Coordinates of C-alpha atoms in Angstrom, one line a residue:
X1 CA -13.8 -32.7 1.4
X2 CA -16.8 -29.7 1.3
X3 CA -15.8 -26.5 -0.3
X4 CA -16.9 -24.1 2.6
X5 CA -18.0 -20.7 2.5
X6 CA -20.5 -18.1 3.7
X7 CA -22.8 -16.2 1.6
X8 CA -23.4 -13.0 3.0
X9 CA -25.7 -9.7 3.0
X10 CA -24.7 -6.3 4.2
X11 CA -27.7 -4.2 5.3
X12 CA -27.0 -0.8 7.4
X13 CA -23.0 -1.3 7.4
X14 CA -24.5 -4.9 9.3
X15 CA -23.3 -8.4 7.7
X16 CA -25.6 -11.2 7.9
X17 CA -23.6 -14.2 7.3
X18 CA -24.5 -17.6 6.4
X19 CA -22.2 -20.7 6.7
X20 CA -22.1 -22.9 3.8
X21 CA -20.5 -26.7 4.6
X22 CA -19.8 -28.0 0.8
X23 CA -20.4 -26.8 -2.6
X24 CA -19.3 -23.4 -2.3
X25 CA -17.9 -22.8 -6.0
X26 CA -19.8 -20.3 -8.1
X27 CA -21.8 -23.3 -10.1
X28 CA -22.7 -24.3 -7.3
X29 CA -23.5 -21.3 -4.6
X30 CA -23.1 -18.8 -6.5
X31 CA -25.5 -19.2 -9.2
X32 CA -27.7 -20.1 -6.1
X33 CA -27.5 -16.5 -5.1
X34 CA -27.7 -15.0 -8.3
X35 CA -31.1 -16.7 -8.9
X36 CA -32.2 -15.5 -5.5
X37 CA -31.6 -11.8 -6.0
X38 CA -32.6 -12.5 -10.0
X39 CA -36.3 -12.4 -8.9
X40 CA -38.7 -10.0 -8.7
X41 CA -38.6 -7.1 -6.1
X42 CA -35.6 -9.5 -4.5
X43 CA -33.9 -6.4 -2.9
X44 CA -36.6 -4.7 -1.5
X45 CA -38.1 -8.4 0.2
X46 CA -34.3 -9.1 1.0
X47 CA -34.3 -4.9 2.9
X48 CA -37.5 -5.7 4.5
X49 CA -36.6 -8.9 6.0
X50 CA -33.1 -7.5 7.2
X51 CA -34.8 -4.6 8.8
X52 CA -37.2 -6.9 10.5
X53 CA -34.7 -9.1 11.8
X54 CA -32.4 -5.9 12.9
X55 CA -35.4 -4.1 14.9
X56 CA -36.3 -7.3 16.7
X57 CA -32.8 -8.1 17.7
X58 CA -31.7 -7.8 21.2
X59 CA -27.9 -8.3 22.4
X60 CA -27.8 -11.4 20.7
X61 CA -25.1 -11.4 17.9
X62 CA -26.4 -14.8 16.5
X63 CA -29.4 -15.8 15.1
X64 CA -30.4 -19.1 13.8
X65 CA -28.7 -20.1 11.1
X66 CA -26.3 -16.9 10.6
X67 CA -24.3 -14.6 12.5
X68 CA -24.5 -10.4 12.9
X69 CA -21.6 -8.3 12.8
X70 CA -20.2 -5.4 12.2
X71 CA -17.2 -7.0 10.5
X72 CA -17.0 -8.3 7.1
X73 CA -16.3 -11.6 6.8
X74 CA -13.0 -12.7 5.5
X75 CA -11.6 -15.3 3.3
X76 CA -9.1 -17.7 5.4
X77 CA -7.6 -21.1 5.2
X78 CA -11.5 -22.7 5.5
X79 CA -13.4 -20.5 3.7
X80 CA -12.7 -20.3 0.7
X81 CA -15.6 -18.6 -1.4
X82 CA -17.6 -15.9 -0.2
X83 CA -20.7 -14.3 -1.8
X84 CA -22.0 -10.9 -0.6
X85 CA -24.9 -8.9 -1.2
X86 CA -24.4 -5.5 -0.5
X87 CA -27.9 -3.8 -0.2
X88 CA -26.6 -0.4 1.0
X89 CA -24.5 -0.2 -1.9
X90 CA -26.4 -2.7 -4.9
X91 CA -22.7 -4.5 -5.7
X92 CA -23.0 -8.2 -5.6
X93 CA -19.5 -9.0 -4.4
X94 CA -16.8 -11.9 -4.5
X95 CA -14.1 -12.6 -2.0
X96 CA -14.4 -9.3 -1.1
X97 CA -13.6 -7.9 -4.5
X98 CA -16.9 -6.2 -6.0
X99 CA -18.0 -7.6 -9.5
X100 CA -21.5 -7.4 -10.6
X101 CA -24.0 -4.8 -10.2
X102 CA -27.2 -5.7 -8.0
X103 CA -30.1 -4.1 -10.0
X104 CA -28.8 -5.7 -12.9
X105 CA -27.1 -9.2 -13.1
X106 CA -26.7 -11.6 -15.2
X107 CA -28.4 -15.1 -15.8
X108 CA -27.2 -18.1 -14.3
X109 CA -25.4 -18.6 -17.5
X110 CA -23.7 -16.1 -18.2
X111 CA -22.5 -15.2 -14.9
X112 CA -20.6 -19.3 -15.0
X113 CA -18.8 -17.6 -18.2
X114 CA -17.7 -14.2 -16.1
X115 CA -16.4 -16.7 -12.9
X116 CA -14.1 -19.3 -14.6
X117 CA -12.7 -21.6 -12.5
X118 CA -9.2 -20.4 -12.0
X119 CA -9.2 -17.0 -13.8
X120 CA -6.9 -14.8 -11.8
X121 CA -5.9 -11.2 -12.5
X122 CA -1.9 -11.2 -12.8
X123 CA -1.4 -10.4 -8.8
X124 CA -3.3 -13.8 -8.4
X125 CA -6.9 -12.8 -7.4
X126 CA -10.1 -14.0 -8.8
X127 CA -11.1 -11.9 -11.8
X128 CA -14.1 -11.0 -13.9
X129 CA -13.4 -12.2 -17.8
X130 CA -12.9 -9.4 -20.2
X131 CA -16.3 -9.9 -22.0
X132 CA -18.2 -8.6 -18.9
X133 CA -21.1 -6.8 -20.3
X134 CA -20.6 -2.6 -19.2
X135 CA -24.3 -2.7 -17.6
X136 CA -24.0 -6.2 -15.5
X137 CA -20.4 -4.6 -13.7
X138 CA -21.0 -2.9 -10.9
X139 CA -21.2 0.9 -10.8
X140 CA -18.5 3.2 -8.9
X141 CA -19.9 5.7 -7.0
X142 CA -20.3 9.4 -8.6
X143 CA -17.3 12.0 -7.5
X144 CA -18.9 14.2 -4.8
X145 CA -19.9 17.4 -6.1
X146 CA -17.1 20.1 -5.2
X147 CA -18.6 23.4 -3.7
X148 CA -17.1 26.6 -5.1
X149 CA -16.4 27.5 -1.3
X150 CA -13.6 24.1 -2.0
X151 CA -12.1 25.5 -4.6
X152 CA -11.6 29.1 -3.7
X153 CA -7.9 29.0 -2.5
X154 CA -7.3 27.4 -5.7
X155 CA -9.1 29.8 -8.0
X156 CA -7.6 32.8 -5.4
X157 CA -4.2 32.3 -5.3
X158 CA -1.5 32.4 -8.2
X159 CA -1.0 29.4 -10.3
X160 CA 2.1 28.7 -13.0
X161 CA 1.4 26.1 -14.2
X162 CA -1.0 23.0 -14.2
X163 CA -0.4 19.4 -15.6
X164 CA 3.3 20.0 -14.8
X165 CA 6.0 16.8 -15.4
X166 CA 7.6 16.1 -12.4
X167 CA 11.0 16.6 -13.8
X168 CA 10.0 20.8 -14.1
X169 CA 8.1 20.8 -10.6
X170 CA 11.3 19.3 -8.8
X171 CA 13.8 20.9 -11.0
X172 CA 15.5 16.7 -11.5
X173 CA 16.1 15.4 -14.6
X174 CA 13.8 13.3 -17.0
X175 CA 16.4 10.3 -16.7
X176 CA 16.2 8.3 -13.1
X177 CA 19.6 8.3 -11.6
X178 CA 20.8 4.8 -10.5
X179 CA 19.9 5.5 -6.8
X180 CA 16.5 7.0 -7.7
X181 CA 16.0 3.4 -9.3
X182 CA 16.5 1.6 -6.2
X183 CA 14.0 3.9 -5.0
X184 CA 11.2 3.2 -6.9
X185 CA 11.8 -0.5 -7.9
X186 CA 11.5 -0.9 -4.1
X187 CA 8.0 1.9 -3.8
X188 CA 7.3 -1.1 -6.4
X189 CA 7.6 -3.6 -4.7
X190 CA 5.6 -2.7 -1.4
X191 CA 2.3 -1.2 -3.6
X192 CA 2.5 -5.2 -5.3
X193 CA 2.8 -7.0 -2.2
X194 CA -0.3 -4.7 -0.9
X195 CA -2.3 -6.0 -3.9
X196 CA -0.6 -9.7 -4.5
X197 CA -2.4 -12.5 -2.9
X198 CA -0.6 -15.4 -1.8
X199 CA -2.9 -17.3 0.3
X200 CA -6.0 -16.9 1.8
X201 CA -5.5 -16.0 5.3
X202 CA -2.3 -12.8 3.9
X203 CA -3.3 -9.4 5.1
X204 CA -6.9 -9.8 4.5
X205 CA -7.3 -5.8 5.3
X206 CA -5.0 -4.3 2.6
X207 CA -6.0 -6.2 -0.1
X208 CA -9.8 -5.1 0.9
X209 CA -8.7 -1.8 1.3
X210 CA -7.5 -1.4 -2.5
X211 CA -11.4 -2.7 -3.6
X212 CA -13.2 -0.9 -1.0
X213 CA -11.5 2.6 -1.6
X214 CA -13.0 3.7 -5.2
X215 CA -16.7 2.8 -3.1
X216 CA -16.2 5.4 -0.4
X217 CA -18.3 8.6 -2.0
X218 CA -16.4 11.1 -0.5
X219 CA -12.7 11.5 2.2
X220 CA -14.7 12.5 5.0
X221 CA -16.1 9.5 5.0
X222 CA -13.0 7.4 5.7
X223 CA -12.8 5.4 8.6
X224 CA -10.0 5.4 10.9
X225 CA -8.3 1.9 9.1
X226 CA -9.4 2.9 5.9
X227 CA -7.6 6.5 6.3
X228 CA -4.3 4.8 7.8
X229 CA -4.0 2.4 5.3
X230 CA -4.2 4.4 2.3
X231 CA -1.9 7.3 4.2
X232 CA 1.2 4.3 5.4
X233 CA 1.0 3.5 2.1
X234 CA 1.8 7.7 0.3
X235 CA 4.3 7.4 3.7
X236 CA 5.8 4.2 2.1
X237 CA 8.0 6.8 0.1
X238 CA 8.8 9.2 2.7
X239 CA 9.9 6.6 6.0
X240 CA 13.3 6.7 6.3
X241 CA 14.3 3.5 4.3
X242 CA 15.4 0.9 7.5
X243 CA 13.9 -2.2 7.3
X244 CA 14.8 -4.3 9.5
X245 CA 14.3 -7.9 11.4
X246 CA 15.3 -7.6 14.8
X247 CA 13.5 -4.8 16.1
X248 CA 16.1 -2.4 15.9
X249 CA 14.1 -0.4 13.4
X250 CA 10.1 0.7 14.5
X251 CA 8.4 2.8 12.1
X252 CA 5.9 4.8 14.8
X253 CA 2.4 4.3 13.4
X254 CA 0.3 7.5 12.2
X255 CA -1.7 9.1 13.8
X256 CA -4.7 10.8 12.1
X257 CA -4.9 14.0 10.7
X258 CA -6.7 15.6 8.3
X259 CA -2.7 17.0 6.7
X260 CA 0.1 14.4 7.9
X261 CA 3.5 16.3 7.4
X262 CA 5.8 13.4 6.4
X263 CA 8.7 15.8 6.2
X264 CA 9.6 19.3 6.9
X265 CA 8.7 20.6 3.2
X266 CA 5.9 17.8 2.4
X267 CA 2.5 17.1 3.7
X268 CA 0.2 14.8 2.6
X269 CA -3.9 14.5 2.9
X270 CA -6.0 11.6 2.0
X271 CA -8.7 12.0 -0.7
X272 CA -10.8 10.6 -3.0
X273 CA -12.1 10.8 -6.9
X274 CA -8.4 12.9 -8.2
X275 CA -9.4 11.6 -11.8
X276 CA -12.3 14.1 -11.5
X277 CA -11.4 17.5 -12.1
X278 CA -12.9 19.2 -9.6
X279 CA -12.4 17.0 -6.6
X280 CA -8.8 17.5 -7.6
X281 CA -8.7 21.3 -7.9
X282 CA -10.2 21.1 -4.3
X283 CA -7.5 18.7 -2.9
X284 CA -4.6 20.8 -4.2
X285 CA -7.0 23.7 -2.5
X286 CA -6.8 21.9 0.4
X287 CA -3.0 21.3 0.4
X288 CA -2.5 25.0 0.1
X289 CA -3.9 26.2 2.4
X290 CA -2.7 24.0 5.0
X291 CA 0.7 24.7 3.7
X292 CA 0.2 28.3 3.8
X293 CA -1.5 28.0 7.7
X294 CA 1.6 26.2 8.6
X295 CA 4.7 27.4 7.2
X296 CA 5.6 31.1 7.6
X297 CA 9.3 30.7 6.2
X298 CA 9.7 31.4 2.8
X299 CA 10.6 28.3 0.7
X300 CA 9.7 25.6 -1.4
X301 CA 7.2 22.9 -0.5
X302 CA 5.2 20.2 -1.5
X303 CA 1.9 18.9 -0.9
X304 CA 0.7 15.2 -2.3
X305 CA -3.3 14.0 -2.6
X306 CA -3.2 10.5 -2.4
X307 CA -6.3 8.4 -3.0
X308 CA -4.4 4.9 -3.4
X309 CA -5.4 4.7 -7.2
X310 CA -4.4 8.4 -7.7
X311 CA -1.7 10.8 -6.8
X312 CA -1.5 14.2 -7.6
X313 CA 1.3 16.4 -6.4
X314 CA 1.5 20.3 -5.9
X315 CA 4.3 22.6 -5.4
X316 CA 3.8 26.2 -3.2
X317 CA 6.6 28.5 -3.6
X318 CA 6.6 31.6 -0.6
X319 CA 8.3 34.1 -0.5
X320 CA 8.5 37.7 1.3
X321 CA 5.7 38.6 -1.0
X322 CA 3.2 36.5 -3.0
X323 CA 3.1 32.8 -2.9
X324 CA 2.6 30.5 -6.2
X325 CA 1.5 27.5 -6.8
X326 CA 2.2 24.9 -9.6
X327 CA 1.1 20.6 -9.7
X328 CA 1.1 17.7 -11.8
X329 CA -2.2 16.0 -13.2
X330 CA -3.9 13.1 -11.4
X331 CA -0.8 10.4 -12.0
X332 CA -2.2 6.7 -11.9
X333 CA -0.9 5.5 -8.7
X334 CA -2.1 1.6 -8.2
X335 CA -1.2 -0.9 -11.1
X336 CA -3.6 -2.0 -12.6
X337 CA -4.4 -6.0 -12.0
X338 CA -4.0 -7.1 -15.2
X339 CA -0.5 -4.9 -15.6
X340 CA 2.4 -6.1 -17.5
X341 CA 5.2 -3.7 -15.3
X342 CA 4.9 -2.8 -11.6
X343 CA 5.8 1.0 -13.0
X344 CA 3.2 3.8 -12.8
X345 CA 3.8 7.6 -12.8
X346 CA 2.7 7.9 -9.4
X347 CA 5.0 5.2 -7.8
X348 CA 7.5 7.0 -9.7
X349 CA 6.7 10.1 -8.4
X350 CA 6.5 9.8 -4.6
X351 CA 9.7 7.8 -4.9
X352 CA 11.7 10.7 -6.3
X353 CA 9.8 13.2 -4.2
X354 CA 10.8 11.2 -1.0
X355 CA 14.5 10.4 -2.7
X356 CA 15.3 14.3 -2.3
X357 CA 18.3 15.4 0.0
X358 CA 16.5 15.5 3.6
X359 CA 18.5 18.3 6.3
X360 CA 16.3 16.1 8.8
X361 CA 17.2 12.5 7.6
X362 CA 19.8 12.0 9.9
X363 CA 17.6 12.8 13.1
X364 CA 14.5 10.9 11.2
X365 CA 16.4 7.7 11.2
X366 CA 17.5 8.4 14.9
X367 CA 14.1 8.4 15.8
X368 CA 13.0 5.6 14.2
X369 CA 16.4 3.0 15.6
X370 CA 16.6 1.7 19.4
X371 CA 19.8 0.9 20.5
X372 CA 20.3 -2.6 21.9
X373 CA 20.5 -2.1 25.8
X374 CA 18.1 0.9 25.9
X375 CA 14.9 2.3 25.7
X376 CA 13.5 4.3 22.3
X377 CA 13.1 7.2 23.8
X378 CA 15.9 7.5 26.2
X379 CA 18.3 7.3 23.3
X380 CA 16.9 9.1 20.5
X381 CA 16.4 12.3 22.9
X382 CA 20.5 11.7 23.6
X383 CA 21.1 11.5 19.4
X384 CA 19.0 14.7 19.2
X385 CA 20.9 16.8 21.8
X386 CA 24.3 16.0 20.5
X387 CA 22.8 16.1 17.0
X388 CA 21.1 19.5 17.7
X389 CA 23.6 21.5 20.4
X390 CA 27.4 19.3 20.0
X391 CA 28.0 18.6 16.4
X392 CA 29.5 22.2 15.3
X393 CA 31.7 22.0 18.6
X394 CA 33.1 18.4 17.3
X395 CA 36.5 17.8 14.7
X396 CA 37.2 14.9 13.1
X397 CA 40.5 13.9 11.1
X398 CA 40.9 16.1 7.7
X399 CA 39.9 13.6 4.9
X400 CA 38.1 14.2 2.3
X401 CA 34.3 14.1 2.1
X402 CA 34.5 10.8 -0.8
X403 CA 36.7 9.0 1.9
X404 CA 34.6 9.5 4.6
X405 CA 31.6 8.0 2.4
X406 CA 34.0 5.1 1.3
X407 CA 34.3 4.2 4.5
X408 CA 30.4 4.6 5.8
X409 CA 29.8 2.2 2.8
X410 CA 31.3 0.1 4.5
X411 CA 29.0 0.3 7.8
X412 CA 26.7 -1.7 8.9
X413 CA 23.4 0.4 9.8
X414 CA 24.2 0.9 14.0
X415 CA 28.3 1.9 13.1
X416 CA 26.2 4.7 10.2
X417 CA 24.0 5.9 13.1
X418 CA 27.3 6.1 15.6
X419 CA 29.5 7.8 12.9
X420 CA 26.7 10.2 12.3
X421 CA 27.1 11.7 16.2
X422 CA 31.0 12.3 16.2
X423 CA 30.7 15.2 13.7
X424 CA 29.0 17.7 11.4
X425 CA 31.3 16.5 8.1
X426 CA 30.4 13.2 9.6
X427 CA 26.7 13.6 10.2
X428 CA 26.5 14.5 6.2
X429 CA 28.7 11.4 5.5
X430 CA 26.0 9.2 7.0
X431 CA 23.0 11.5 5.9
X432 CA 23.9 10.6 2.4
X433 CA 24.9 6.7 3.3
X434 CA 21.1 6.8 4.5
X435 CA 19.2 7.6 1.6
X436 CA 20.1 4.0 0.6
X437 CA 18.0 2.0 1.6
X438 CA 18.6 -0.4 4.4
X439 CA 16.7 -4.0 4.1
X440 CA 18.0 -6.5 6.8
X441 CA 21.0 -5.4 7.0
X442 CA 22.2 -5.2 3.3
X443 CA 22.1 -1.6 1.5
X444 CA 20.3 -1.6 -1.6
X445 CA 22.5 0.3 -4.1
X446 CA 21.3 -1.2 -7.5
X447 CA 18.8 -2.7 -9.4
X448 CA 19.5 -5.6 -10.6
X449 CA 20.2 -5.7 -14.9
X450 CA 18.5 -8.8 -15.5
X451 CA 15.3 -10.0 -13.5
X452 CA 16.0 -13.4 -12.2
X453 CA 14.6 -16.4 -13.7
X454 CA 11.8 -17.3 -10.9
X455 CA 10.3 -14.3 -10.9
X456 CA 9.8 -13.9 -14.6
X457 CA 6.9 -17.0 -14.0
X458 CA 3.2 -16.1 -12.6
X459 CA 4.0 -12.3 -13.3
X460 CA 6.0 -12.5 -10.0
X461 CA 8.1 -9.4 -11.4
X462 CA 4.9 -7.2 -9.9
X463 CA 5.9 -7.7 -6.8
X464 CA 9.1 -8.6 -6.2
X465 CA 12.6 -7.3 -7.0
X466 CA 16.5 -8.3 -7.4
X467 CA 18.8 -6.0 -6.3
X468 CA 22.8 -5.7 -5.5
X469 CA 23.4 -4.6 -2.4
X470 CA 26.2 -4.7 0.2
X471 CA 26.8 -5.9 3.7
X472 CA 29.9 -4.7 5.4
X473 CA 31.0 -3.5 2.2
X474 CA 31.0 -7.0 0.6
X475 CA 29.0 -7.3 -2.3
X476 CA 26.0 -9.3 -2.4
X477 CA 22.1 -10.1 -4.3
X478 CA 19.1 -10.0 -2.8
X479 CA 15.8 -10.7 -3.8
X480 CA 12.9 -8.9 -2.6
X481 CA 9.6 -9.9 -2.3
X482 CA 10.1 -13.8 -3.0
X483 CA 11.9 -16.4 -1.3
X484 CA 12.2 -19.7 0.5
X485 CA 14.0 -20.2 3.9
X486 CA 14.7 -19.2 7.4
X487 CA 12.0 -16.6 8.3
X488 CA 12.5 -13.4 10.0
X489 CA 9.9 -10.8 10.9
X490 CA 10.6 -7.4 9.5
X491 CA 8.5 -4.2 11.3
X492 CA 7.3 -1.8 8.3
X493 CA 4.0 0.3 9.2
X494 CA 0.8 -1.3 7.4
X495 CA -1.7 -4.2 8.4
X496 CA 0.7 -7.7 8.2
X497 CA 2.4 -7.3 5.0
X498 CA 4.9 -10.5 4.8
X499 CA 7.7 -9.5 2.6
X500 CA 10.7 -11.8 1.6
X501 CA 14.0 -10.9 1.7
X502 CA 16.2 -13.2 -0.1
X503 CA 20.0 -13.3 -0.3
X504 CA 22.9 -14.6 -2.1
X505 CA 25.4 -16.3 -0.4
X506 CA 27.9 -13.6 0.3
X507 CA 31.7 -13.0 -0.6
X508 CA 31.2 -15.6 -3.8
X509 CA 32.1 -12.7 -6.2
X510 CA 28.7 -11.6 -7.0
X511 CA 27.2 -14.7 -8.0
X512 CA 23.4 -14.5 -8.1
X513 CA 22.4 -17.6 -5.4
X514 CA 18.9 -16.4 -5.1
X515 CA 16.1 -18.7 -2.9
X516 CA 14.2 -21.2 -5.0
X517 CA 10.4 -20.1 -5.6
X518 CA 8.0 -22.6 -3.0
X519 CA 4.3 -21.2 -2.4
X520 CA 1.8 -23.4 -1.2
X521 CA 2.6 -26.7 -2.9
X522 CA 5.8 -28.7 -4.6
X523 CA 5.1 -28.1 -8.3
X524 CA 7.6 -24.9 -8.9
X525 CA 10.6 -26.7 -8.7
X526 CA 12.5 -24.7 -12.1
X527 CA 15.9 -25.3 -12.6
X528 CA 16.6 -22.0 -11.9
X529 CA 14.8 -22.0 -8.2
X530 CA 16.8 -24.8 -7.0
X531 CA 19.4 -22.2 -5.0
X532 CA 19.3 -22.1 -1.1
X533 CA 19.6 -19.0 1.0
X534 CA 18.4 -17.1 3.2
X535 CA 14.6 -15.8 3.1
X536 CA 14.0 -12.8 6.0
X537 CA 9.8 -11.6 5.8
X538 CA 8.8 -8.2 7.1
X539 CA 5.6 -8.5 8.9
X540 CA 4.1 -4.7 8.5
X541 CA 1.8 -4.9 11.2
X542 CA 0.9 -1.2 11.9
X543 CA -2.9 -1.2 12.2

């Protein structure tokens, strides 16, 4: 059977593609394309024929031999190599993923050596070899120069402290409490199934996005996708934590805006280059000033600049008087691809910023729950009038604020939300039964000890996660991010991000039971994947 594939050239934001019927590994087509744009003045010919073909074209959107479009071509379950040559941006690219740098690549040779056959970064995507040569890789475009204007609320206003740990800016301790670890091993988990690849037809947008957003020179140069992508993934930290399979959860999608206020104390804006000083300095200006435009109440808030591989976060304190500011450095955000842990200080960051007691949570998970029977918004604007004008008229029976946890532990998500209306005490009880987080059903209250077996193969651990949890206050495991099952469809808000959700049979005293490990074929058959259960999937369509 043919290996197909296209080999491609983007001219003017305008792919040119080419279908290729057999042969399509890079020995075969890909060495054909290097040679091609090896030659002399191969670009500039290659610009000038483009430019030709674009001026004489009509409505037509195919052409002899190739199609025009605006959109890229993407890898699926019949293509399976694909070679572009970007001439707006001189990167010769591979599946998407940029490798090699036009005006200077390597021979026929060598570049065999870079493309083994099956060399994979550990999230499973093909990979350059380590002994790429600095001058053949391709080059990352220089940080936009920052205008003094930019940086003028920064270099204005009061600052205490740069570089600051996020222990001192959010007054927490060093050490993760057990709760923030559910937290972040789950913040985890979503940024690795973003950049995993399982197949090659899986959320062909997100894992593009990751590549694509160190090219883009500067944020106002975002388009709409690229800006909701990299902004549902900063809100990965701040939704309220209800994932769900049957539609009784819906995360609302963004809408954008130059400052997206995920809470009442924290905004976030999209940006680009945070590992260079000065486009940094002028994102925390940025945050600043919106922060200071929008909120005249004295207090505490927080601002986050997000550029998927970068976070940075900044803290304004107001009061009657003078308002200060303090933030971390650029925290490394994104794994890398050849990482060894699924930990970065950034993931940790926004996980414990998010984790913080929420006044609003109980409303925010209101908001995003439709009761069975009625409409979204017919029922949330009920929650938020008894929420807002009945609760300090309501009584409940005197017991103590432990018992009335106890017994929202033992809840499921709908009974939480119902509890949370009788009362004030009782709105708190579920407020704080809330910031667990939900996943089909089971409350996430633990990681896990010991990592399971099946994920400790193929570097799985980077994108999935064991956890005990409860359902209906019986104990149980689940596993998220790898399975085998019964599918479900799970809503979170980015592109269609399939996560599994894996569970242990419940009631059997703990015992791990977790879903044996089946991708695409029947050769990871371990003794310790032979379980059955249960595997739910989230599909995160949002875009």
């Amino acid at each position: 059977m043919g290996t197909r594939g296209y080999y491609v050239y983007r001219y003017r934001n305008i792919y040119f593609a080419y279908y290729n019927h057999c042969d399509s590994y890079p020995d075969v087509l890909g060495v054909d394309m290097v040679q091609s744009m090896r030659s002399p003045r191969a670009i500039t010919k290659k610009r000038e024929e483009l430019k030709r073909i674009l001026d004489q074209r009509k409505d037509s959107r195919k052409s002899d031999g190739f199609t025009i479009s605006s959109r890229r071509p993407q890898n699926n379950l019949m293509i399976e190599w694909i070679y572009e040559i970007d001439l707006d941006r001189n990167i010769f690219h591979i599946n998407g993923i940029p490798f090699f740098n036009l005006e200077c690549l390597p021979d026929e040779d060598t570049f065999v050596k870079y493309i083994p056959e099956q060399h994979y970064d550990n999230y499973g995507r093909i990979a350059c070899t380590p002994g790429c040569l600095p001058e053949h890789k391709y080059k990352r475009p220089a940080p936009p120069v920052a205008d003094d204007s930019d940086l003028a609320t920064y270099q204005s206003s009061v600052c205490t402290g740069t570089g600051v740990a996020l222990s001192n800016l959010l007054a927490i301790s060093d050490v993760l409490s057990p709760d923030e670890q559910v937290r972040v091993s789950l913040l985890e988990v979503m940024i690795g199934q973003c950049i995993a690849r399982f197949d090659h037809y899986v959320r062909p947008f997100v894992g593009q996005l990751i590549y694509d957003f160190e090219l883009i020179p500067h944020h106002n140069q975002l388009k709409d996708n690229e800006w909701s992508g990299a902004c549902s993934m900063a809100n990965f930290a701040f939704v309220p934590q209800l994932f769900d399979t049957s539609g009784f959860v819906n995360h609302p999608k963004l809408n954008r805006k130059e400052f997206t206020w995920v809470r009442e104390d924290t905004v976030v804006c999209i940006a680009t280059h945070l590992d260079d000083e000065r486009c940094l300095q002028a994102s925390i200006s940025r945050l600043i000033t919106a922060i200071s435009e929008q909120k005249d109440v004295p207090g505490n808030y927080f601002g986050v600049a997000f550029s998927i591989y970068h976070c940075a976060i900044v803290k304004v304190v107001k009061d009657a008087h003078s308002t200060t500011f303090s933030h971390t450095a650029a925290l490394q955000f994104l794994p890398s691809f050849f990482a060894e842990s699924p930990s970065t200080p950034g993931i940790t960051a926004l996980a414990r910023l998010g984790h913080r007691i929420d006044p609003a949570l109980f409303v925010r998970a209101m908001e995003v729950c439709c009761w069975p029977g009625s409409t979204i918004d017919k029922e949330n604007l009920l929650a938020q009038e008894v929420c807002n004008n009945s609760l300090s008229h309501a009584s409940c029976a005197s017991l103590p604020p432990e018992l009335w946890r106890e017994i929202a532990l033992h809840l499921g998500l709908q009974d939480v939300l119902t509890l949370g209306l009788v009362s004030k005490l009782c709105r708190e009880t579920a407020s704080m039964v809330l910031r667990y987080p939900d996943v089909c059903g089971r409350r996430l209250v633990a990681v896990s000890q010991e990592t399971p077996k099946s994920l400790l193969r193929d570097h799985r651990f980077l994108y999935a996660a064991s956890f005990a949890a409860t359902r209906a206050g019986v104990p149980t495991t689940v596993l998220v991010g790898w399975g085998n099952g019964q599918k479900e469809i799970m809503n979170l808000p980015i592109d269609s991000l399939n996560v599994c959700v894996s569970g242990s049979q419940e009631g059997q005293g703990g015992e791990e039971n977790l879903v044996g490990v089946d991708e695409d074929d029947d050769d990871d058959n371990d003794d310790d994947d032979d379980d059955d259960g249960e595997e739910l999937q989230f599909d995160v369509s949002w875009l």
